[in-house]
Coordinates of C-alpha atoms in Angstrom, one line a residue:
M1 CA 0.0 0.0 0.0
K2 CA 2.8 2.3 0.9
K3 CA 4.5 1.7 -2.4
T4 CA 1.2 2.5 -4.2
Y5 CA 1.0 5.9 -2.5
L6 CA 4.6 6.7 -3.4
G7 CA 4.0 5.7 -7.0
L8 CA 1.0 7.9 -7.2
A9 CA 2.8 10.9 -5.7
A10 CA 5.7 10.5 -8.1
A11 CA 3.4 10.3 -11.0
L12 CA 1.6 13.5 -9.9
L13 CA 4.8 15.4 -9.4
L14 CA 6.1 14.3 -12.8
G15 CA 2.8 15.5 -14.4
V16 CA 2.9 18.9 -12.7
T17 CA 6.6 19.3 -13.8
A18 CA 5.8 18.4 -17.4
C19 CA 2.8 20.8 -17.5
D20 CA 5.0 23.6 -16.0
T21 CA 7.8 22.9 -18.5
A22 CA 5.3 22.9 -21.4
R23 CA 3.8 26.2 -20.2
Q24 CA 7.3 27.9 -19.9
T25 CA 8.2 26.7 -23.4
Q26 CA 4.9 28.0 -24.8
D27 CA 5.3 31.3 -23.0
A28 CA 8.9 31.6 -24.3
E29 CA 7.7 31.0 -27.9
N30 CA 5.0 33.6 -27.6
Q31 CA 7.5 36.3 -26.4
T32 CA 9.6 38.5 -28.6
P33 CA 13.3 37.5 -28.0
V34 CA 15.5 40.2 -26.5
V35 CA 19.0 40.5 -27.7
T36 CA 21.4 42.2 -25.3
T37 CA 25.1 43.1 -25.7
T38 CA 27.2 43.8 -22.6
T39 CA 30.8 44.8 -22.2
T40 CA 32.7 46.1 -19.3
S41 CA 35.4 48.1 -21.0
G42 CA 33.6 49.8 -23.9
P43 CA 34.2 49.4 -27.7
T44 CA 36.1 46.3 -28.7
P45 CA 39.4 47.1 -30.5
A46 CA 39.3 46.0 -34.2
G47 CA 43.0 45.3 -35.0
A48 CA 46.1 46.7 -33.3
I49 CA 46.2 49.2 -30.5
M50 CA 48.6 52.1 -31.4
S51 CA 50.4 53.5 -28.3
K52 CA 52.5 56.6 -28.5
N53 CA 53.4 59.3 -25.9
G54 CA 50.9 58.1 -23.4
L55 CA 48.0 58.0 -26.0
R56 CA 46.2 54.9 -27.2
V57 CA 44.4 54.8 -30.5
Y58 CA 42.4 51.9 -31.9
A59 CA 39.6 51.2 -34.3
F60 CA 36.3 49.5 -33.4
D61 CA 33.6 48.0 -35.5
D62 CA 31.2 46.3 -32.9
S63 CA 28.4 48.9 -33.1
Q64 CA 24.9 47.9 -34.3
Q65 CA 24.7 48.1 -38.1
Y66 CA 21.8 49.5 -40.1
P67 CA 22.5 48.5 -43.7
E68 CA 19.0 49.2 -44.9
S69 CA 18.9 52.7 -43.5
A70 CA 18.7 55.5 -46.1
L71 CA 18.9 59.3 -46.1
R72 CA 18.2 61.8 -48.9
L73 CA 18.1 65.6 -48.8
N74 CA 15.0 66.8 -50.8
T75 CA 15.5 70.5 -50.4
P76 CA 17.5 72.5 -51.0
P77 CA 17.9 70.7 -54.4
A78 CA 21.3 69.6 -55.6
G79 CA 22.9 72.4 -57.6
G80 CA 20.0 74.6 -56.6
L81 CA 19.8 78.3 -56.0
V82 CA 18.4 79.7 -52.7
E83 CA 18.3 83.1 -51.0
P84 CA 21.0 83.8 -48.4
G85 CA 19.8 83.5 -44.8
P86 CA 17.5 80.9 -43.3
V87 CA 17.1 77.9 -45.6
E88 CA 14.8 75.0 -45.0
F89 CA 16.4 71.6 -45.1
N90 CA 14.0 68.6 -45.7
Y91 CA 15.0 65.0 -45.8
S92 CA 13.5 61.6 -46.7
L93 CA 14.4 58.9 -44.3
S94 CA 13.8 55.2 -44.3
N95 CA 14.6 52.3 -41.9
Y96 CA 16.1 54.5 -39.3
Q97 CA 14.5 56.1 -36.2
L98 CA 15.6 59.5 -35.2
T99 CA 15.6 60.2 -31.4
R100 CA 16.0 56.5 -30.6
M101 CA 18.8 55.7 -28.2
T102 CA 21.1 53.4 -30.1
P103 CA 20.8 50.0 -28.3
H104 CA 24.4 49.1 -27.7
S105 CA 26.7 49.2 -24.7
N106 CA 29.0 51.6 -26.6
A107 CA 26.6 54.3 -25.6
E108 CA 27.6 53.8 -22.0
H109 CA 31.3 54.4 -22.7
M110 CA 31.3 57.4 -25.1
A111 CA 29.7 60.9 -25.1
N112 CA 26.1 60.0 -25.9
S113 CA 23.3 62.4 -27.0
Q114 CA 20.4 62.1 -24.6
Q115 CA 18.2 63.1 -27.6
G116 CA 19.1 59.9 -29.4
Q117 CA 19.9 59.1 -33.0
H118 CA 20.1 62.1 -35.4
I119 CA 21.4 63.6 -38.6
H120 CA 24.8 65.3 -38.9
N121 CA 24.6 68.3 -41.3
I122 CA 27.9 69.7 -42.4
V123 CA 28.2 72.8 -44.5
D124 CA 31.7 73.5 -46.0
N125 CA 33.3 71.1 -43.6
E126 CA 32.5 73.4 -40.6
P127 CA 31.5 71.7 -37.3
Y128 CA 28.3 69.8 -37.8
T129 CA 24.9 70.6 -36.5
A130 CA 22.9 67.7 -35.1
H131 CA 19.2 67.4 -36.0
Y132 CA 16.6 65.1 -34.6
E133 CA 13.8 65.9 -37.1
T134 CA 13.8 65.5 -40.9
T135 CA 12.9 69.2 -41.4
F136 CA 14.8 72.2 -39.9
T137 CA 16.1 75.7 -40.9
K138 CA 19.7 76.7 -41.1
D139 CA 21.4 79.9 -42.2
L140 CA 23.5 79.9 -45.4
K141 CA 25.7 82.8 -46.3
E142 CA 26.0 84.1 -49.8
G143 CA 28.2 81.8 -51.9
D144 CA 28.6 78.2 -53.1
H145 CA 28.2 75.6 -50.4
V146 CA 29.2 71.9 -50.1
I147 CA 26.6 70.2 -47.9
L148 CA 27.2 66.7 -46.5
S149 CA 24.5 65.0 -44.5
F150 CA 24.7 61.5 -42.9
L151 CA 22.9 59.4 -40.3
S152 CA 24.4 59.2 -36.8
R153 CA 24.0 56.8 -33.9
S154 CA 23.1 58.4 -30.6
Y155 CA 26.8 58.4 -29.6
H156 CA 27.7 60.3 -32.8
E157 CA 29.2 57.4 -34.7
S158 CA 28.3 57.8 -38.4
L159 CA 26.7 55.2 -40.6
K160 CA 29.1 54.7 -43.5
H161 CA 27.3 52.7 -46.1
K162 CA 26.4 54.4 -49.4
G163 CA 22.7 55.1 -48.8
A164 CA 23.4 56.7 -45.4
Y165 CA 24.7 60.0 -46.7
D166 CA 23.9 62.8 -49.1
L167 CA 26.5 65.1 -50.7
R168 CA 25.6 68.1 -52.9
M169 CA 26.4 71.7 -53.8
V170 CA 24.0 74.6 -53.2
T171 CA 24.4 78.2 -54.2
A172 CA 23.0 81.0 -51.9
G173 CA 22.5 84.3 -53.6
K174 CA 24.8 85.5 -56.4
P175 CA 28.4 85.0 -55.3
A176 CA 31.1 87.1 -56.9
E177 CA 33.4 84.0 -57.1
R178 CA 32.3 80.5 -57.8
M179 CA 33.7 77.4 -56.0
N180 CA 35.4 74.7 -58.0
F181 CA 34.4 71.5 -56.2
D182 CA 34.5 68.1 -57.8
L183 CA 31.7 66.0 -56.4
K184 CA 33.3 62.8 -57.9
A185 CA 36.8 63.3 -56.4
P186 CA 38.0 61.8 -53.1
H187 CA 37.0 63.9 -50.1
M188 CA 37.3 63.7 -46.3
F189 CA 35.0 65.5 -43.9
Y190 CA 35.6 66.0 -40.2
S191 CA 32.9 64.8 -37.7
R192 CA 34.2 63.9 -34.2
P193 CA 35.5 64.7 -31.7
K194 CA 33.8 68.1 -31.1
G195 CA 33.4 70.6 -28.4
E196 CA 33.8 69.9 -24.7
Y197 CA 34.1 66.6 -22.8
V198 CA 33.5 66.4 -19.1
G199 CA 34.0 63.7 -16.4
T200 CA 33.8 60.1 -17.6
D201 CA 33.3 61.3 -21.2
T202 CA 37.0 62.2 -21.3
E203 CA 38.1 58.6 -20.9
K204 CA 37.3 57.4 -24.4
I205 CA 37.1 60.1 -27.1
M206 CA 35.7 58.9 -30.4
L207 CA 37.4 60.0 -33.6
D208 CA 35.2 59.8 -36.6
F209 CA 35.4 61.2 -40.1
Y210 CA 33.5 60.8 -43.4
L211 CA 34.9 59.7 -46.7
V212 CA 33.3 60.1 -50.1
N213 CA 34.6 58.5 -53.3
T214 CA 37.4 56.7 -51.6
D215 CA 38.3 54.2 -48.9
L216 CA 41.4 53.4 -46.8
S217 CA 43.8 50.4 -46.9
P218 CA 47.3 49.5 -46.0
T219 CA 48.3 49.7 -49.7
G220 CA 46.1 52.7 -50.6
N221 CA 44.8 55.9 -49.2
K222 CA 45.2 56.6 -45.5
V223 CA 44.4 59.2 -42.9
R224 CA 47.1 60.8 -40.8
A225 CA 45.8 61.8 -37.5
T226 CA 48.0 64.2 -35.5
I227 CA 46.9 64.4 -31.9
N228 CA 48.7 67.0 -29.8
G229 CA 51.7 66.6 -32.1
T230 CA 51.7 62.8 -32.1
E231 CA 51.0 61.1 -35.4
F232 CA 48.9 58.0 -36.0
M233 CA 48.4 56.5 -39.4
L234 CA 44.9 55.2 -40.0
D235 CA 44.4 52.6 -42.8
R236 CA 40.8 51.6 -42.2
W237 CA 37.6 53.6 -42.5
L238 CA 36.3 52.9 -39.1
P239 CA 35.6 55.0 -36.0
Y240 CA 38.5 55.2 -33.6
I241 CA 38.9 55.6 -29.8
I242 CA 41.5 57.9 -28.3
E243 CA 42.5 57.2 -24.7
G244 CA 45.0 59.1 -22.5
L245 CA 44.2 62.7 -23.5
P246 CA 45.2 65.3 -20.9
M247 CA 42.7 67.7 -19.3
G248 CA 42.5 71.0 -21.1
E249 CA 42.8 71.7 -24.8
T250 CA 43.6 69.1 -27.4
T251 CA 44.4 69.8 -31.1
I252 CA 43.5 67.2 -33.7
K253 CA 44.6 67.4 -37.3
L254 CA 43.4 65.0 -40.0
E255 CA 44.9 64.6 -43.5
L256 CA 43.8 62.4 -46.3
L257 CA 46.9 60.9 -47.9
D258 CA 47.6 58.8 -51.0
N259 CA 49.8 55.7 -50.7
N260 CA 53.0 57.9 -51.2
G261 CA 52.1 60.1 -48.2
N262 CA 50.9 63.1 -50.2
V263 CA 47.8 65.0 -49.3
L264 CA 45.1 64.3 -51.8
P265 CA 43.8 67.4 -53.6
G266 CA 40.5 68.8 -52.2
P267 CA 39.5 71.7 -50.0
Y268 CA 38.7 69.7 -46.9
N269 CA 41.3 66.9 -47.0
T270 CA 43.4 68.7 -44.4
V271 CA 41.5 69.9 -41.3
E272 CA 42.4 70.9 -37.8
R273 CA 40.1 71.2 -34.8
K274 CA 40.4 71.8 -31.0
I275 CA 38.5 70.2 -28.2
T276 CA 38.5 70.7 -24.4
L277 CA 38.5 68.1 -21.7
K278 CA 37.4 68.9 -18.1
E279 CA 37.4 66.8 -15.0
S280 CA 34.0 68.0 -13.9

């Protein structure tokens, strides 16, 4: 009799466990899977880490990719004529959500916009303006202007595939002199770093630039980055991390070079910017 009770208890326990397992499996199948990426040290180096004079520079390529995202500037039109002063910019955007926080742990280790993903708008290779809507107004002085627009993650890393950018010339007013800019030639535009970095944002500073009509390789074109007088040769078009910068002012110079070390012709292929780092 005792054995019979034990057998019945075991059978009931097995049945309850089986039902619970089946219910968990069904619940799991009905839920949308959540993919998380966690790191403790920030962007993962892609390739060698270059160390000179207390600085560390390395590329990374572990950010979330958006290969289907596309951006196009509708107005002002390519080659168009506008009045000097406030000009409306209007974009078409697909497969990309502005104002969304880029879901990657890299956002925790670099300066990150609390307004989320955005458009970088660069006029004549001046410091970009960030925009979180597809329509905005921006002043253009009289003259010919080169306008580069591209999609950016919330932590300001650019999307680098072909559909993610728009490059065009626009004329404001009636300039006395016309600009000779070859839209099909190799060009480099400066993006990051920019402005002021405070506290933990000073630990990992992202260097990011935009290339048009060219790429980088060990046997081809390269970018020479001179950081506070120390040179680093970059042979991959990727974002880079700079570590070890001192507090205060930092000067960054970028040059787009051919394989012989000569600066490629182009009005923006040499650029120098200053940033400031503060403890708090």
